[in-house]
């Protein structure tokens, strides 16, 4: 099914609510925005599967709901043109994903414990149990450094005139990270769970109708849909 109208609605929302930002975008920028929208939409749609009662008591379920909510907020924050805000949100998403995967592998832990365990402990306990652990650790370290200013930061990054200048390179910057987060989410959380269940017809129809073809191909490769 062609869902271009969804991405077009998003672009129209930006045009109506952030006209100055929208007017600075080239056609290539708009296409990247739509690509970002669909990547986030793939995560949003598949996260919805876990709203079923059978997952209501899982220690990762509330973290997953938060992950879904915050990754959607990226679409709202982009027109603000604030890289530090975007980096902070991406760092939050990486940590949420880390704890979601940790909870999945340690189902005996309470949610409160999953939320409190320090990253070093989680990392040690996930060694040898993930396909994309190196990539997740790298994202965590990178965005922790960015938001905590481990390295010195030019002061003009916080200049309001600088923030008012539209930096369309931020779109591809965010898209690249979202694609990486999506791959980790898919291979180390979604696929291992869905491979153990028989998807109901309604879910299969939703996935077939609402996911990007490339993402459907990934799920098909793992015999999920």
XYZ file of C-alpha atoms in Angstrom:
225
model
C 0.000 0.000 0.000
C 1.216 3.485 -0.851
C 1.431 5.551 2.327
C 3.016 8.642 0.790
C 0.071 10.690 2.025
C 1.230 10.133 5.611
C 4.650 11.656 4.952
C 3.036 14.428 2.926
C 0.801 15.252 5.885
C 3.911 15.521 8.051
C 5.559 17.905 5.592
C 2.371 19.958 5.454
C 2.382 20.111 9.257
C 5.913 21.531 9.185
C 4.904 24.009 6.495
C 1.980 25.235 8.586
C 3.753 25.363 11.943
C 7.354 26.162 10.966
C 7.054 28.075 7.681
C 10.447 29.753 7.956
C 12.115 26.372 8.338
C 10.051 24.773 5.567
C 10.813 27.574 3.108
C 14.538 26.919 3.429
C 14.224 23.249 2.485
C 15.196 21.982 -0.930
C 13.484 19.045 -2.640
C 16.294 16.746 -1.506
C 15.773 17.882 2.094
C 12.047 17.151 1.889
C 12.773 13.676 0.544
C 15.121 13.024 3.474
C 12.449 14.222 5.881
C 9.980 11.775 4.354
C 12.545 8.983 4.595
C 13.051 9.818 8.258
C 9.290 9.841 8.794
C 8.911 6.362 7.314
C 11.842 4.957 9.302
C 10.288 6.206 12.515
C 6.879 5.000 11.393
C 8.272 1.457 10.956
C 9.393 1.504 14.582
C 6.106 3.017 15.739
C 3.988 0.403 13.929
C 5.993 -2.567 15.166
C 6.071 -1.215 18.724
C 2.270 -1.192 18.650
C 2.318 -4.997 18.453
C 3.450 -5.086 22.083
C 0.252 -3.457 23.283
C -1.221 -6.961 23.479
C -2.147 -8.201 26.962
C 0.455 -10.955 26.837
C 3.200 -8.326 27.101
C 1.589 -6.158 29.774
C 3.690 -7.612 32.606
C 7.034 -7.614 30.801
C 9.762 -5.593 32.478
C 10.525 -3.754 29.234
C 7.014 -2.762 28.209
C 6.913 0.732 29.739
C 10.403 1.460 28.462
C 9.234 0.418 25.009
C 6.260 2.775 25.213
C 8.619 5.591 26.159
C 10.983 4.656 23.342
C 8.117 4.814 20.843
C 6.976 8.168 22.171
C 10.408 9.806 22.205
C 11.479 8.597 18.780
C 8.290 10.131 17.392
C 9.225 13.437 19.049
C 12.241 13.688 16.781
C 9.855 14.633 14.006
C 8.537 17.528 16.080
C 11.939 18.772 17.238
C 13.706 18.916 13.866
C 12.337 22.364 12.866
C 13.804 23.846 16.063
C 17.213 23.381 14.450
C 18.831 22.731 17.838
C 21.519 20.052 17.527
C 22.105 19.835 21.263
C 18.418 19.149 21.868
C 18.443 16.531 19.121
C 21.593 14.920 20.527
C 19.989 14.787 23.976
C 16.911 13.101 22.564
C 18.997 10.610 20.596
C 21.033 9.824 23.715
C 17.797 9.196 25.617
C 16.592 6.853 22.858
C 19.842 4.891 22.886
C 19.613 4.406 26.650
C 15.947 3.371 26.433
C 16.845 0.811 23.779
C 19.749 -0.458 25.875
C 17.418 -1.055 28.825
C 14.691 -2.586 26.636
C 17.118 -5.181 25.281
C 18.600 -5.739 28.742
C 15.139 -6.350 30.181
C 14.296 -8.784 27.391
C 17.361 -10.859 28.232
C 16.791 -10.626 32.003
C 13.064 -11.271 32.346
C 13.500 -12.196 36.015
C 14.334 -8.573 36.898
C 11.730 -6.065 37.968
C 11.237 -3.021 35.778
C 12.617 -0.830 38.559
C 15.875 -2.822 38.504
C 16.134 -2.627 34.725
C 15.771 1.156 34.987
C 18.450 1.514 37.679
C 21.235 -0.799 36.549
C 24.313 1.078 35.439
C 25.333 0.822 31.810
C 28.612 -0.988 32.573
C 26.746 -3.765 34.356
C 24.224 -4.060 31.522
C 27.020 -4.118 28.958
C 28.876 -6.911 30.751
C 25.731 -9.007 31.082
C 24.836 -8.576 27.407
C 28.215 -9.691 26.090
C 27.749 -12.500 23.586
C 23.967 -12.105 23.561
C 23.482 -9.400 20.932
C 24.143 -9.066 17.214
C 24.663 -5.311 17.325
C 26.153 -4.711 20.753
C 29.262 -2.937 19.447
C 27.084 -0.523 17.492
C 24.838 0.118 20.504
C 27.827 0.741 22.773
C 29.322 3.124 20.221
C 26.084 5.112 19.962
C 25.847 5.287 23.747
C 29.418 6.548 24.119
C 29.121 9.011 21.240
C 25.954 10.692 22.439
C 26.996 10.639 26.081
C 30.122 12.548 25.071
C 28.085 15.028 23.057
C 25.555 15.897 25.721
C 27.975 15.859 28.660
C 30.544 17.965 26.757
C 33.338 15.468 27.338
C 35.117 17.414 24.638
C 35.087 21.208 24.527
C 32.147 22.777 22.673
C 32.326 26.047 20.712
C 30.201 28.609 22.519
C 28.554 29.798 19.291
C 26.579 26.545 19.186
C 24.371 28.202 21.787
C 24.037 31.493 19.989
C 20.382 32.238 19.239
C 21.241 33.739 15.871
C 23.072 30.531 15.022
C 20.057 28.459 16.048
C 17.835 30.565 13.826
C 19.881 29.569 10.776
C 18.383 26.489 9.148
C 20.915 23.670 9.044
C 19.429 21.098 6.695
C 22.426 18.807 7.277
C 20.796 17.937 10.592
C 18.135 15.969 8.707
C 20.608 13.471 7.270
C 22.483 13.478 10.585
C 19.353 12.379 12.447
C 18.296 9.970 9.716
C 21.624 8.122 9.834
C 21.360 7.634 13.584
C 17.695 6.611 13.444
C 18.516 4.016 10.788
C 21.212 2.604 13.071
C 18.906 2.603 16.099
C 16.217 0.924 14.005
C 18.578 -1.839 12.924
C 19.587 -2.580 16.523
C 15.949 -2.479 17.648
C 14.993 -4.843 14.836
C 17.758 -7.435 15.107
C 18.253 -7.485 18.877
C 14.714 -6.943 20.110
C 11.914 -7.246 17.569
C 13.024 -10.209 15.455
C 14.027 -12.511 18.345
C 10.602 -12.026 19.948
C 8.512 -12.293 16.783
C 10.349 -15.445 15.721
C 8.914 -17.177 18.791
C 5.263 -16.320 18.105
C 2.741 -16.881 15.357
C 1.557 -13.479 14.251
C -2.201 -13.116 14.021
C -3.735 -12.195 10.682
C -4.546 -8.653 11.818
C -0.918 -7.951 12.707
C 0.338 -9.398 9.431
C -2.078 -7.205 7.514
C -0.991 -4.141 9.481
C 2.671 -4.848 8.817
C 2.054 -5.489 5.128
C -0.042 -2.346 4.717
C 1.850 0.136 6.878
C 5.569 -0.762 6.789
C 8.078 0.275 4.143
C 8.800 -2.421 1.569
C 12.449 -2.525 2.588
C 11.457 -3.155 6.205
C 8.924 -5.787 5.175
C 11.721 -7.489 3.252
C 13.787 -7.652 6.441
C 10.911 -9.290 8.329
C 10.278 -11.653 5.409
C 13.922 -12.701 5.501
C 13.377 -13.879 9.084
C 10.080 -15.628 8.174
C 8.074 -13.262 10.354
C 5.485 -12.130 7.800
